[in-house]
């Protein structure tokens, strides 16, 4: 099966989309500073006769297409690069030192601009769209709490009946789209514990408060107790990334710091996670005479894909080809698309970008790259949701 409208548009225009992607790729901008990328998106959408609007903070764009009296569907892309120096050796390698599009947001933006052009031309040719559409190019996906909240504050989700997004996935081959109903990503919260004690000589730990012993209790105790207090089927995982204290072998230090993350794929578990972590750490440290501050930064909730929205994506992907849709597992990574799904039903799909040759370099790696055939698959998927014309 295929869609003649989408196929014809891609045959004539995919080269342009590749050019947009490469231009954005070469000039990546960090979160909340995507001013030039925003200007590029505005210029390219305007070329299609569309009327994009810049979001209040000057980064990010919304653009409505089609009649306002039909159910409105949101399609979301993100714009920011990462503070990672690029090492792909591509001719369009980042020209910005220390910054790269190593999460594929350049591809997401180019795909959504392609969908905008395709739909604009479809309308111009005298056709009607079955839905009203809102293109949303969001800033700052890579930082917490994330640009999605700014977009929502600016009214980007007002009046939407569904919202969809794609994210590049280097574990899937180009030509495939990974779909999953239910949880797709995980909530990711950050923990920092700053411990303090009087310090002392290691010959007399009973006369002071043993800060290193307290750190050890938290390091092993928190993940262990969480695994006995939270259903393991929720995909909850706590791990430390940093532990710093002390120097001399015979001195009990006065200060120490621990940093880690706690993740879960279950929305209900996430709601209660902060008080649970606080009480476990409190009880682990209580007998030891150590004082501490706990900084708990809540990240994003898990992306939980709504079943009928996944059915709409599946119907769109089935237009591309019989083998395009694949099942995809839940990942422990976080994604701020989740904020939209707090109020609007919808789904995110994983867009296969691996060329099938060589290593599958992961997201956020200096050598991350995509197979640009995925750009056409992405456009066909999102345009297919709209032109498919039925709310599941
Ligand atoms: Zn990303």
CSV table of C-alpha atoms and ligand atoms in Angstrom, one decimal:
chain,number,residue,atom,x,y,z
A,1,UNK,CA,0.0,0.0,0.0
A,2,UNK,CA,1.1,3.5,-0.4
A,3,UNK,CA,-0.4,7.0,-0.6
A,4,UNK,CA,-0.1,8.6,-4.1
A,5,UNK,CA,-0.2,12.1,-2.7
A,6,UNK,CA,2.6,11.5,-0.2
A,7,UNK,CA,4.7,9.5,-2.6
A,8,UNK,CA,4.5,12.1,-5.3
A,9,UNK,CA,5.4,14.9,-2.9
A,10,UNK,CA,8.3,13.0,-1.5
A,11,UNK,CA,9.6,12.1,-5.0
A,12,UNK,CA,9.6,15.8,-5.9
A,13,UNK,CA,10.7,17.3,-2.5
A,14,UNK,CA,12.8,14.9,-0.4
A,15,UNK,CA,16.0,16.5,-1.6
A,16,UNK,CA,14.9,19.9,-0.2
A,17,UNK,CA,14.1,18.3,3.1
A,18,UNK,CA,17.5,16.8,3.3
A,19,UNK,CA,19.0,20.2,2.6
A,20,UNK,CA,17.0,21.7,5.5
A,21,UNK,CA,18.1,19.0,7.8
A,22,UNK,CA,21.8,19.5,6.9
A,23,UNK,CA,21.6,23.3,7.3
A,24,UNK,CA,20.1,22.9,10.8
A,25,UNK,CA,22.6,20.2,11.6
A,26,UNK,CA,25.6,22.4,10.7
A,27,UNK,CA,24.4,25.2,13.0
A,28,UNK,CA,23.1,23.6,16.2
A,29,UNK,CA,21.9,25.7,19.1
A,30,UNK,CA,21.6,24.8,22.8
A,31,UNK,CA,18.4,24.6,24.7
A,32,UNK,CA,16.5,28.0,25.1
A,33,UNK,CA,18.9,29.6,22.6
A,34,UNK,CA,17.4,28.2,19.4
A,35,UNK,CA,16.9,31.7,17.9
A,36,UNK,CA,18.5,31.1,14.5
A,37,UNK,CA,16.9,27.7,14.2
A,38,UNK,CA,13.5,29.3,15.0
A,39,UNK,CA,14.2,31.9,12.3
A,40,UNK,CA,15.0,29.1,9.8
A,41,UNK,CA,11.7,27.3,10.6
A,42,UNK,CA,9.7,30.5,10.2
A,43,UNK,CA,11.4,31.3,6.9
A,44,UNK,CA,10.8,27.8,5.4
A,45,UNK,CA,7.2,27.6,6.6
A,46,UNK,CA,6.5,31.1,5.2
A,47,UNK,CA,7.9,30.0,1.8
A,48,UNK,CA,5.0,27.5,1.7
A,49,UNK,CA,2.5,30.3,2.3
A,50,UNK,CA,1.9,29.3,5.9
A,51,UNK,CA,1.7,31.7,8.9
A,52,UNK,CA,4.1,30.5,11.6
A,53,UNK,CA,4.1,32.3,15.0
A,54,UNK,CA,7.2,32.5,17.3
A,55,UNK,CA,6.5,31.4,20.9
A,56,UNK,CA,6.8,34.2,23.6
A,57,UNK,CA,10.4,33.4,24.6
A,58,UNK,CA,11.6,33.9,21.1
A,59,UNK,CA,12.5,30.2,20.5
A,60,UNK,CA,10.0,27.7,19.2
A,61,UNK,CA,7.2,28.1,16.6
A,62,UNK,CA,3.5,27.2,16.2
A,63,UNK,CA,1.8,27.1,12.9
A,64,UNK,CA,-1.9,26.3,12.3
A,65,UNK,CA,-3.0,24.8,9.0
A,66,UNK,CA,-6.5,24.1,7.7
A,67,UNK,CA,-10.0,24.9,8.9
A,68,UNK,CA,-10.5,25.7,12.5
A,69,UNK,CA,-13.9,24.0,12.6
A,70,UNK,CA,-12.5,20.5,12.4
A,71,UNK,CA,-10.8,18.5,15.2
A,72,UNK,CA,-7.3,19.9,15.5
A,73,UNK,CA,-4.3,17.5,15.6
A,74,UNK,CA,-0.9,18.7,17.0
A,75,UNK,CA,2.3,17.4,15.5
A,76,UNK,CA,5.4,18.2,17.5
A,77,UNK,CA,9.1,18.5,16.8
A,78,UNK,CA,12.0,19.8,18.9
A,79,UNK,CA,14.8,22.1,17.9
A,80,UNK,CA,17.7,22.0,20.4
A,81,UNK,CA,21.2,20.5,20.1
A,82,UNK,CA,23.4,19.2,22.8
A,83,UNK,CA,26.7,20.3,24.4
A,84,UNK,CA,28.5,17.4,22.8
A,85,UNK,CA,31.4,17.9,20.2
A,86,UNK,CA,30.5,16.2,16.9
A,87,UNK,CA,32.8,13.5,15.6
A,88,UNK,CA,30.9,12.2,12.6
A,89,UNK,CA,33.2,13.6,9.9
A,90,UNK,CA,30.2,14.5,7.8
A,91,UNK,CA,30.5,17.2,5.2
A,92,UNK,CA,27.8,19.1,7.1
A,93,UNK,CA,29.4,18.5,10.6
A,94,UNK,CA,28.5,21.1,13.2
A,95,UNK,CA,30.3,24.4,12.8
A,96,UNK,CA,29.6,25.3,16.4
A,97,UNK,CA,32.4,24.2,18.7
A,98,UNK,CA,31.3,21.8,21.4
A,99,UNK,CA,27.6,21.7,20.2
A,100,UNK,CA,26.0,19.1,18.0
A,101,UNK,CA,22.6,17.6,16.9
A,102,UNK,CA,23.5,14.3,18.5
A,103,UNK,CA,19.8,13.6,19.4
A,104,UNK,CA,18.5,14.0,15.9
A,105,UNK,CA,16.3,17.1,16.6
A,106,UNK,CA,17.6,18.5,13.2
A,107,UNK,CA,15.8,15.6,11.6
A,108,UNK,CA,12.6,16.1,13.6
A,109,UNK,CA,12.5,19.8,12.6
A,110,UNK,CA,13.1,19.1,8.9
A,111,UNK,CA,10.4,16.3,8.9
A,112,UNK,CA,7.8,18.6,10.4
A,113,UNK,CA,8.6,21.4,8.0
A,114,UNK,CA,8.2,18.8,5.2
A,115,UNK,CA,4.8,17.9,6.6
A,116,UNK,CA,3.9,21.6,6.6
A,117,UNK,CA,4.9,22.1,3.0
A,118,UNK,CA,3.1,18.9,1.9
A,119,UNK,CA,-0.2,19.9,3.6
A,120,UNK,CA,0.1,23.4,2.3
A,121,UNK,CA,0.5,22.2,-1.3
A,122,UNK,CA,-2.4,19.7,-0.8
A,123,UNK,CA,-4.7,22.6,0.3
A,124,UNK,CA,-3.4,24.8,-2.5
A,125,UNK,CA,-4.3,22.2,-5.1
A,126,UNK,CA,-8.0,22.6,-4.0
A,127,UNK,CA,-8.2,19.7,-1.6
A,128,UNK,CA,-9.7,19.7,1.9
A,129,UNK,CA,-7.9,18.4,5.0
A,130,UNK,CA,-9.9,16.0,7.2
A,131,UNK,CA,-8.4,17.7,10.2
A,132,UNK,CA,-7.1,21.0,11.3
A,133,UNK,CA,-3.4,20.8,12.1
A,134,UNK,CA,-1.0,22.5,14.4
A,135,UNK,CA,2.7,22.2,13.8
A,136,UNK,CA,4.6,22.7,17.0
A,137,UNK,CA,8.4,23.2,17.0
A,138,UNK,CA,9.4,23.2,20.6
A,139,UNK,CA,12.5,24.6,22.2
A,140,UNK,CA,14.6,23.0,25.0
A,141,UNK,CA,13.7,19.3,24.9
A,142,UNK,CA,17.1,18.4,26.4
A,143,UNK,CA,16.9,20.3,29.7
A,144,UNK,CA,14.6,19.9,32.7
A,145,UNK,CA,11.9,20.8,33.2
A,146,UNK,CA,11.9,21.2,29.4
A,147,UNK,CA,10.5,23.6,26.8
A,148,UNK,CA,7.2,21.6,26.5
A,149,UNK,CA,6.0,23.5,29.6
A,150,UNK,CA,6.7,26.8,28.0
A,151,UNK,CA,4.9,25.8,24.9
A,152,UNK,CA,1.9,24.6,26.9
A,153,UNK,CA,1.9,27.9,28.9
A,154,UNK,CA,1.8,29.8,25.6
A,155,UNK,CA,-1.4,27.9,24.6
A,156,UNK,CA,0.2,25.5,22.2
A,157,UNK,CA,-2.0,22.6,23.2
A,158,UNK,CA,-5.3,24.6,23.5
A,159,UNK,CA,-8.0,23.1,21.4
A,160,UNK,CA,-6.0,20.0,20.4
A,161,UNK,CA,-7.8,16.7,20.2
A,162,UNK,CA,-4.7,14.6,19.7
A,163,UNK,CA,-0.9,15.2,19.6
A,164,UNK,CA,1.8,13.1,17.9
A,165,UNK,CA,5.6,13.1,17.7
A,166,UNK,CA,8.4,11.1,16.3
A,167,UNK,CA,11.9,10.5,17.8
A,168,UNK,CA,14.9,9.2,16.0
A,169,UNK,CA,15.9,5.7,17.2
A,170,UNK,CA,19.3,4.3,16.2
A,171,UNK,CA,18.3,0.8,17.3
A,172,UNK,CA,15.8,0.6,14.5
A,173,UNK,CA,16.7,0.4,10.8
A,174,UNK,CA,15.7,3.2,8.5
A,175,UNK,CA,12.4,2.3,6.9
A,176,UNK,CA,10.9,1.1,10.2
A,177,UNK,CA,8.8,2.9,12.7
A,178,UNK,CA,8.6,1.6,16.3
A,179,UNK,CA,5.2,1.7,17.9
A,180,UNK,CA,4.0,0.9,21.4
A,181,UNK,CA,0.7,1.5,23.3
A,182,UNK,CA,1.2,2.4,27.0
A,183,UNK,CA,4.5,3.6,28.5
A,184,UNK,CA,7.2,4.4,26.0
A,185,UNK,CA,9.7,6.3,28.1
A,186,UNK,CA,10.4,6.7,31.8
A,187,UNK,CA,10.2,9.4,34.3
A,188,UNK,CA,13.7,10.5,35.3
A,189,UNK,CA,14.2,12.4,38.6
A,190,UNK,CA,17.5,13.6,39.9
A,191,UNK,CA,18.7,13.2,43.5
A,192,UNK,CA,21.6,15.0,45.3
A,193,UNK,CA,22.4,14.3,48.9
A,194,UNK,CA,24.8,16.7,50.7
A,195,UNK,CA,26.0,15.1,54.0
A,196,UNK,CA,27.7,16.8,56.9
A,197,UNK,CA,29.2,15.6,60.2
A,198,UNK,CA,31.8,16.6,62.8
A,199,UNK,CA,34.5,14.4,61.2
A,200,UNK,CA,37.2,12.7,63.3
A,201,UNK,CA,39.9,10.1,63.4
A,202,UNK,CA,39.2,6.6,62.0
A,203,UNK,CA,40.5,5.1,65.2
A,204,UNK,CA,37.5,6.5,67.1
A,205,UNK,CA,34.4,6.3,64.8
A,206,UNK,CA,32.2,5.8,67.9
A,207,UNK,CA,33.2,9.2,69.2
A,208,UNK,CA,32.1,11.1,66.0
A,209,UNK,CA,29.5,10.5,63.2
A,210,UNK,CA,30.9,8.3,60.5
A,211,UNK,CA,30.0,10.1,57.4
A,212,UNK,CA,31.5,7.6,55.0
A,213,UNK,CA,29.6,4.8,56.7
A,214,UNK,CA,26.4,6.9,56.3
A,215,UNK,CA,27.1,7.5,52.6
A,216,UNK,CA,27.7,3.7,52.1
A,217,UNK,CA,24.3,3.0,53.8
A,218,UNK,CA,22.6,5.4,51.4
A,219,UNK,CA,24.5,4.1,48.4
A,220,UNK,CA,23.4,0.5,48.9
A,221,UNK,CA,20.3,1.0,51.0
A,222,UNK,CA,18.3,3.4,48.7
A,223,UNK,CA,18.3,1.2,45.5
A,224,UNK,CA,17.9,-1.9,47.6
A,225,UNK,CA,14.9,-0.7,49.7
A,226,UNK,CA,13.3,0.9,46.6
A,227,UNK,CA,13.4,-2.5,44.9
A,228,UNK,CA,11.4,-3.9,47.8
A,229,UNK,CA,9.0,-1.1,48.2
A,230,UNK,CA,8.1,-0.5,44.5
A,231,UNK,CA,6.7,-3.2,42.1
A,232,UNK,CA,9.6,-4.2,39.9
A,233,UNK,CA,7.2,-4.5,36.9
A,234,UNK,CA,7.0,-0.7,37.0
A,235,UNK,CA,10.5,-0.5,35.5
A,236,UNK,CA,11.7,1.6,38.5
A,237,UNK,CA,15.5,1.9,38.7
A,238,UNK,CA,17.7,3.9,41.0
A,239,UNK,CA,21.4,4.3,40.3
A,240,UNK,CA,24.2,6.6,41.6
A,241,UNK,CA,26.4,8.5,39.2
A,242,UNK,CA,28.7,10.3,41.6
A,243,UNK,CA,30.0,9.8,45.2
A,244,UNK,CA,32.5,12.2,46.5
A,245,UNK,CA,34.1,12.5,50.0
A,246,UNK,CA,37.3,12.3,51.9
A,247,UNK,CA,40.9,11.9,51.0
A,248,UNK,CA,43.1,10.4,53.8
A,249,UNK,CA,42.8,6.7,54.8
A,250,UNK,CA,42.7,7.6,58.5
A,251,UNK,CA,40.4,10.6,58.6
A,252,UNK,CA,36.6,10.6,58.8
A,253,UNK,CA,35.6,13.5,56.6
A,254,UNK,CA,33.1,16.3,57.5
A,255,UNK,CA,31.4,16.5,54.2
A,256,UNK,CA,30.2,14.3,51.3
A,257,UNK,CA,28.0,14.4,48.2
A,258,UNK,CA,26.0,11.8,46.3
A,259,UNK,CA,24.3,12.3,43.0
A,260,UNK,CA,22.0,9.9,41.1
A,261,UNK,CA,18.8,9.4,39.2
A,262,UNK,CA,15.7,7.5,39.9
A,263,UNK,CA,13.5,6.4,36.9
A,264,UNK,CA,10.2,4.7,36.5
A,265,UNK,CA,7.9,3.8,33.7
A,266,UNK,CA,4.8,4.0,35.9
A,267,UNK,CA,2.9,7.2,36.2
A,268,UNK,CA,1.4,6.3,39.6
A,269,UNK,CA,4.7,5.2,41.0
A,270,UNK,CA,6.3,8.5,39.8
A,271,UNK,CA,3.7,10.5,41.7
A,272,UNK,CA,4.7,9.0,45.1
A,273,UNK,CA,8.5,8.6,44.4
A,274,UNK,CA,9.8,11.8,46.0
A,275,UNK,CA,8.3,11.2,49.4
A,276,UNK,CA,9.3,7.6,49.4
A,277,UNK,CA,12.9,8.4,48.6
A,278,UNK,CA,12.9,11.2,51.2
A,279,UNK,CA,11.7,8.8,53.9
A,280,UNK,CA,14.1,6.0,53.0
A,281,UNK,CA,17.1,8.3,53.1
A,282,UNK,CA,15.9,9.8,56.4
A,283,UNK,CA,15.5,6.4,58.1
A,284,UNK,CA,18.9,5.1,56.8
A,285,UNK,CA,20.8,8.1,58.2
A,286,UNK,CA,18.8,8.7,61.4
A,287,UNK,CA,20.8,6.4,63.7
A,288,UNK,CA,24.2,7.7,62.5
A,289,UNK,CA,24.2,11.4,63.7
A,290,UNK,CA,24.8,12.8,60.3
A,291,UNK,CA,22.9,15.8,59.0
A,292,UNK,CA,22.1,16.2,55.3
A,293,UNK,CA,20.2,18.1,52.6
A,294,UNK,CA,18.4,16.2,50.0
A,295,UNK,CA,17.7,18.0,46.7
A,296,UNK,CA,15.1,16.1,44.7
A,297,UNK,CA,14.5,17.5,41.2
A,298,UNK,CA,11.5,16.0,39.5
A,299,UNK,CA,12.0,15.5,35.8
A,300,UNK,CA,9.4,14.6,33.3
A,301,UNK,CA,6.6,12.0,33.6
A,302,UNK,CA,6.8,8.9,31.5
A,303,UNK,CA,5.4,9.2,27.9
A,304,UNK,CA,2.3,7.0,28.0
A,305,UNK,CA,1.0,6.4,24.5
A,306,UNK,CA,-2.8,6.3,24.2
A,307,UNK,CA,-4.0,3.2,22.4
A,308,UNK,CA,-6.3,4.7,19.8
A,309,UNK,CA,-3.6,7.3,18.9
A,310,UNK,CA,-1.1,4.4,18.3
A,311,UNK,CA,-3.8,2.9,16.1
A,312,UNK,CA,-3.8,6.1,14.0
A,313,UNK,CA,0.0,6.0,13.7
A,314,UNK,CA,-0.1,2.3,12.8
A,315,UNK,CA,-2.7,3.0,10.0
A,316,UNK,CA,-0.4,5.8,8.7
A,317,UNK,CA,2.7,3.6,8.8
A,318,UNK,CA,0.8,0.7,7.1
A,319,UNK,CA,0.5,3.1,4.1
A,320,UNK,CA,4.3,3.2,3.8
A,321,UNK,CA,4.8,-0.6,3.5
A,322,UNK,CA,3.9,-3.9,5.1
A,323,UNK,CA,7.1,-4.2,7.1
A,324,UNK,CA,7.4,-0.6,8.3
A,325,UNK,CA,5.7,-0.9,11.7
A,326,UNK,CA,7.6,-2.8,14.4
A,327,UNK,CA,7.0,-3.2,18.1
A,328,UNK,CA,9.3,-1.2,20.3
A,329,UNK,CA,10.2,-1.7,24.0
A,330,UNK,CA,9.8,0.9,26.8
A,331,UNK,CA,13.0,2.8,27.3
A,332,UNK,CA,14.5,4.1,30.6
A,333,UNK,CA,15.2,7.5,29.0
A,334,UNK,CA,13.1,10.6,29.7
A,335,UNK,CA,11.3,12.7,27.1
A,336,UNK,CA,9.4,15.9,27.7
A,337,UNK,CA,6.7,15.1,25.1
A,338,UNK,CA,5.1,13.5,28.2
A,339,UNK,CA,3.9,16.9,29.4
A,340,UNK,CA,1.6,17.3,26.4
A,341,UNK,CA,0.1,13.9,27.1
A,342,UNK,CA,-0.9,15.0,30.6
A,343,UNK,CA,-3.8,16.9,29.0
A,344,UNK,CA,-4.1,15.8,25.4
A,345,UNK,CA,-4.3,12.1,24.3
A,346,UNK,CA,-1.6,11.2,21.8
A,347,UNK,CA,1.4,9.1,21.0
A,348,UNK,CA,5.1,9.2,20.1
A,349,UNK,CA,6.6,6.8,17.6
A,350,UNK,CA,10.2,5.8,17.2
A,351,UNK,CA,11.7,6.6,13.8
A,352,UNK,CA,14.3,4.0,12.7
A,353,UNK,CA,17.4,5.9,11.6
A,354,UNK,CA,20.1,3.2,11.5
A,355,UNK,CA,21.6,2.6,8.0
A,356,UNK,CA,21.9,-1.1,8.6
A,357,UNK,CA,25.6,-0.9,8.1
A,358,UNK,CA,28.2,-0.3,10.8
A,359,UNK,CA,27.6,0.3,14.5
A,360,UNK,CA,24.3,1.6,15.8
A,361,UNK,CA,25.7,4.7,17.5
A,362,UNK,CA,23.4,5.7,20.3
A,363,UNK,CA,21.7,9.0,20.8
A,364,UNK,CA,23.8,11.7,22.6
A,365,UNK,CA,27.0,10.2,21.2
A,366,UNK,CA,29.6,12.4,19.3
A,367,UNK,CA,29.3,10.0,16.3
A,368,UNK,CA,25.5,9.8,16.2
A,369,UNK,CA,24.2,10.0,12.6
A,370,UNK,CA,21.0,9.1,10.8
A,371,UNK,CA,20.2,7.4,7.5
A,372,UNK,CA,18.5,10.3,5.7
A,373,UNK,CA,15.9,7.9,4.1
A,374,UNK,CA,14.3,8.1,7.5
A,375,UNK,CA,13.3,11.7,6.7
A,376,UNK,CA,10.8,10.5,4.1
A,377,UNK,CA,9.5,7.8,6.3
A,378,UNK,CA,8.9,10.4,9.1
A,379,UNK,CA,7.1,12.8,6.7
A,380,UNK,CA,5.0,9.9,5.4
A,381,UNK,CA,4.1,8.8,8.9
A,382,UNK,CA,2.9,12.2,10.2
A,383,UNK,CA,1.3,13.3,7.0
A,384,UNK,CA,-0.4,9.9,6.8
A,385,UNK,CA,-2.0,10.5,10.3
A,386,UNK,CA,-3.5,13.7,8.9
A,387,UNK,CA,-4.5,12.5,5.4
A,388,UNK,CA,-5.7,9.2,6.8
A,389,UNK,CA,-8.6,11.3,8.0
A,390,UNK,CA,-10.1,9.2,10.8
A,391,UNK,CA,-9.9,9.6,14.5
A,392,UNK,CA,-9.5,6.1,15.8
B,1,LIG,ZN1,15.9,13.9,21.7
